[in-house]
Amino acid sequence: MPDPATSVVLGWREWLALPDLGIRAIRAKVDTGARSSALHVDVLETAFRDGVEWVRFHLGSDGVFDSALDGEWAEAPVLDRRMVTDSGGHRTERIFIHTTLQLAGEAWPIEINLSQRRNMLFPMLLGRTAMAGRFLVDPQRSFVLGEPDADQDRPTVA
């Protein structure tokens, strides 16, 4: 458990980066009630390469401040397929991948599922598994780490 005296505090929404996917800044809802993290994709396709399943996906641009993809597709090996229950109680099978998360000056590997979050306010949901032992969350605060800066590859501290 993080030490409250020395831990970085996040608000209920923050800007973060997914550099392996070419995303330098994306708006995320920080959700301690969600076990897994989710990323909005408009379209996804799977195929096998040398016996390994890969997923190719196109990111929605809403809420993505800075992406190196510029309308191109991202690819990653499929880590797993799992059943996920959404906040409405609906269960669906989702594809999970490994990627790197950058937040608060740190970077570490996380698992993320790919889903259509078109009707959601945030294209990314940062779940508790990705944050465990690293941060405290203050649900009264928002964008504690600052807004993204167009001249840098990561959100800036305001």
Short mmCIF file of C-alpha atoms in Angstrom, two decimals:
data_model
loop_
_atom_site.label_atom_id
_atom_site.label_comp_id
_atom_site.label_asym_id
_atom_site.label_seq_id
_atom_site.Cartn_x
_atom_site.Cartn_y
_atom_site.Cartn_z
CA MET A 1 0.00 0.00 0.00
CA PRO A 2 1.35 3.46 -0.85
CA ASP A 3 2.55 5.68 1.98
CA PRO A 4 0.09 8.63 2.19
CA ALA A 5 2.92 10.96 3.23
CA THR A 6 5.05 10.31 0.13
CA SER A 7 2.63 9.00 -2.51
CA VAL A 8 1.61 10.81 -5.65
CA VAL A 9 -2.07 11.70 -5.55
CA LEU A 10 -4.16 11.39 -8.70
CA GLY A 11 -7.49 12.99 -9.40
CA TRP A 12 -10.50 11.10 -10.73
CA ARG A 13 -9.36 12.00 -14.26
CA GLU A 14 -5.84 12.47 -15.57
CA TRP A 15 -3.81 12.67 -18.77
CA LEU A 16 -1.44 9.75 -19.36
CA ALA A 17 0.63 8.22 -22.17
CA LEU A 18 0.79 4.80 -23.84
CA PRO A 19 4.10 5.11 -25.72
CA ASP A 20 4.16 1.55 -27.10
CA LEU A 21 0.94 2.40 -28.93
CA GLY A 22 2.19 5.80 -30.10
CA ILE A 23 -0.13 7.72 -27.74
CA ARG A 24 1.69 10.61 -26.09
CA ALA A 25 -1.37 12.02 -24.30
CA ILE A 26 -4.82 10.53 -23.70
CA ARG A 27 -7.57 11.57 -21.29
CA ALA A 28 -8.30 8.80 -18.77
CA LYS A 29 -10.85 8.20 -16.04
CA VAL A 30 -9.08 6.93 -12.94
CA ASP A 31 -11.41 4.23 -11.64
CA THR A 32 -10.55 2.34 -8.46
CA GLY A 33 -13.81 0.41 -8.85
CA ALA A 34 -12.70 -1.13 -12.14
CA ARG A 35 -10.29 -4.05 -11.92
CA SER A 36 -8.88 -3.76 -15.43
CA SER A 37 -7.91 -0.86 -17.66
CA ALA A 38 -9.67 -0.32 -20.98
CA LEU A 39 -8.81 1.57 -24.16
CA HIS A 40 -11.35 2.69 -26.74
CA VAL A 41 -10.79 1.30 -30.22
CA ASP A 42 -13.03 1.99 -33.20
CA VAL A 43 -12.15 -1.19 -35.10
CA LEU A 44 -10.10 -4.28 -34.31
CA GLU A 45 -8.99 -7.32 -36.29
CA THR A 46 -7.10 -10.42 -35.22
CA ALA A 47 -4.80 -12.72 -37.16
CA PHE A 48 -2.21 -15.38 -36.40
CA ARG A 49 1.49 -14.84 -37.20
CA ASP A 50 3.89 -17.69 -36.64
CA GLY A 51 1.39 -19.32 -34.28
CA VAL A 52 0.85 -16.17 -32.19
CA GLU A 53 -2.42 -14.26 -32.23
CA TRP A 54 -2.05 -10.53 -32.95
CA VAL A 55 -4.60 -7.75 -32.78
CA ARG A 56 -4.61 -4.79 -35.13
CA PHE A 57 -6.74 -1.86 -34.02
CA HIS A 58 -7.66 1.69 -34.87
CA LEU A 59 -7.90 4.18 -32.02
CA GLY A 60 -10.69 6.67 -31.75
CA SER A 61 -9.34 10.23 -31.80
CA ASP A 62 -11.77 11.78 -29.29
CA GLY A 63 -9.90 12.48 -26.06
CA VAL A 64 -6.49 11.68 -27.57
CA PHE A 65 -4.50 14.90 -27.41
CA ASP A 66 -1.33 13.72 -29.11
CA SER A 67 -0.81 10.50 -31.03
CA ALA A 68 2.02 9.49 -33.33
CA LEU A 69 -0.39 7.21 -35.18
CA ASP A 70 -2.24 9.98 -37.07
CA GLY A 71 -5.07 7.72 -38.17
CA GLU A 72 -2.89 4.64 -38.59
CA TRP A 73 -3.41 1.26 -37.01
CA ALA A 74 -1.66 -0.05 -33.89
CA GLU A 75 -0.70 -3.70 -33.41
CA ALA A 76 0.14 -5.91 -30.46
CA PRO A 77 0.27 -9.59 -29.59
CA VAL A 78 -2.89 -10.81 -27.88
CA LEU A 79 -2.13 -11.53 -24.23
CA ASP A 80 -5.48 -13.13 -23.41
CA ARG A 81 -9.21 -13.10 -23.99
CA ARG A 82 -11.26 -12.64 -20.82
CA MET A 83 -14.82 -12.01 -19.79
CA VAL A 84 -15.26 -8.49 -18.40
CA THR A 85 -18.33 -7.15 -16.60
CA ASP A 86 -18.98 -3.50 -17.38
CA SER A 87 -20.53 -0.96 -15.00
CA GLY A 88 -24.00 -1.86 -16.32
CA GLY A 89 -23.52 -5.54 -15.42
CA HIS A 90 -23.08 -6.72 -19.02
CA ARG A 91 -20.47 -9.42 -19.60
CA THR A 92 -18.45 -9.45 -22.82
CA GLU A 93 -15.29 -11.16 -23.95
CA ARG A 94 -12.46 -8.69 -24.49
CA ILE A 95 -8.98 -8.90 -25.92
CA PHE A 96 -6.16 -7.98 -23.51
CA ILE A 97 -2.70 -6.76 -24.49
CA HIS A 98 0.45 -5.70 -22.64
CA THR A 99 1.60 -2.11 -23.08
CA THR A 100 3.61 0.52 -21.23
CA LEU A 101 1.86 3.20 -19.18
CA GLN A 102 3.52 6.55 -18.45
CA LEU A 103 2.08 8.57 -15.61
CA ALA A 104 3.52 10.95 -13.00
CA GLY A 105 7.05 10.62 -14.35
CA GLU A 106 7.05 6.82 -14.14
CA ALA A 107 6.62 4.08 -16.74
CA TRP A 108 5.63 0.45 -16.16
CA PRO A 109 3.95 -2.43 -18.02
CA ILE A 110 0.20 -2.89 -17.67
CA GLU A 111 -2.51 -5.11 -19.09
CA ILE A 112 -5.23 -3.30 -20.98
CA ASN A 113 -8.36 -4.49 -22.71
CA LEU A 114 -9.57 -3.14 -26.02
CA SER A 115 -13.21 -2.15 -26.17
CA GLN A 116 -15.62 0.23 -27.80
CA ARG A 117 -16.09 3.08 -25.32
CA ARG A 118 -17.79 5.33 -27.88
CA ASN A 119 -20.57 6.39 -25.49
CA MET A 120 -18.19 7.02 -22.61
CA LEU A 121 -16.71 10.42 -21.72
CA PHE A 122 -13.14 9.08 -21.59
CA PRO A 123 -11.38 6.97 -24.22
CA MET A 124 -9.29 5.31 -21.50
CA LEU A 125 -10.23 3.79 -18.18
CA LEU A 126 -7.34 3.32 -15.75
CA GLY A 127 -8.27 0.44 -13.44
CA ARG A 128 -6.98 -0.41 -9.99
CA THR A 129 -4.70 -3.27 -11.10
CA ALA A 130 -2.57 -0.84 -13.13
CA MET A 131 -2.31 1.60 -10.19
CA ALA A 132 -1.99 -0.81 -7.27
CA GLY A 133 0.69 0.19 -4.78
CA ARG A 134 1.70 3.28 -6.77
CA PHE A 135 -0.82 6.07 -6.21
CA LEU A 136 -3.55 7.43 -4.01
CA VAL A 137 -6.71 8.76 -5.66
CA ASP A 138 -8.58 11.84 -4.48
CA PRO A 139 -12.04 11.69 -6.11
CA GLN A 140 -12.62 15.40 -5.43
CA ARG A 141 -9.67 16.43 -7.60
CA SER A 142 -9.23 16.45 -11.35
CA PHE A 143 -6.17 16.60 -13.63
CA VAL A 144 -3.84 16.90 -10.63
CA LEU A 145 -0.81 16.15 -12.83
CA GLY A 146 -1.67 18.95 -15.26
CA GLU A 147 -2.78 19.31 -18.85
CA PRO A 148 -0.81 17.90 -21.79
CA ASP A 149 1.63 20.24 -23.46
CA ALA A 150 1.86 20.11 -27.26
CA ASP A 151 5.66 20.62 -27.07
CA GLN A 152 6.35 17.62 -24.84
CA ASP A 153 5.79 13.87 -24.99
CA ARG A 154 4.03 13.70 -21.62
CA PRO A 155 1.57 15.67 -19.55
CA THR A 156 3.08 18.62 -17.71
CA VAL A 157 2.68 19.51 -14.06
CA ALA A 158 0.66 22.70 -13.70
#
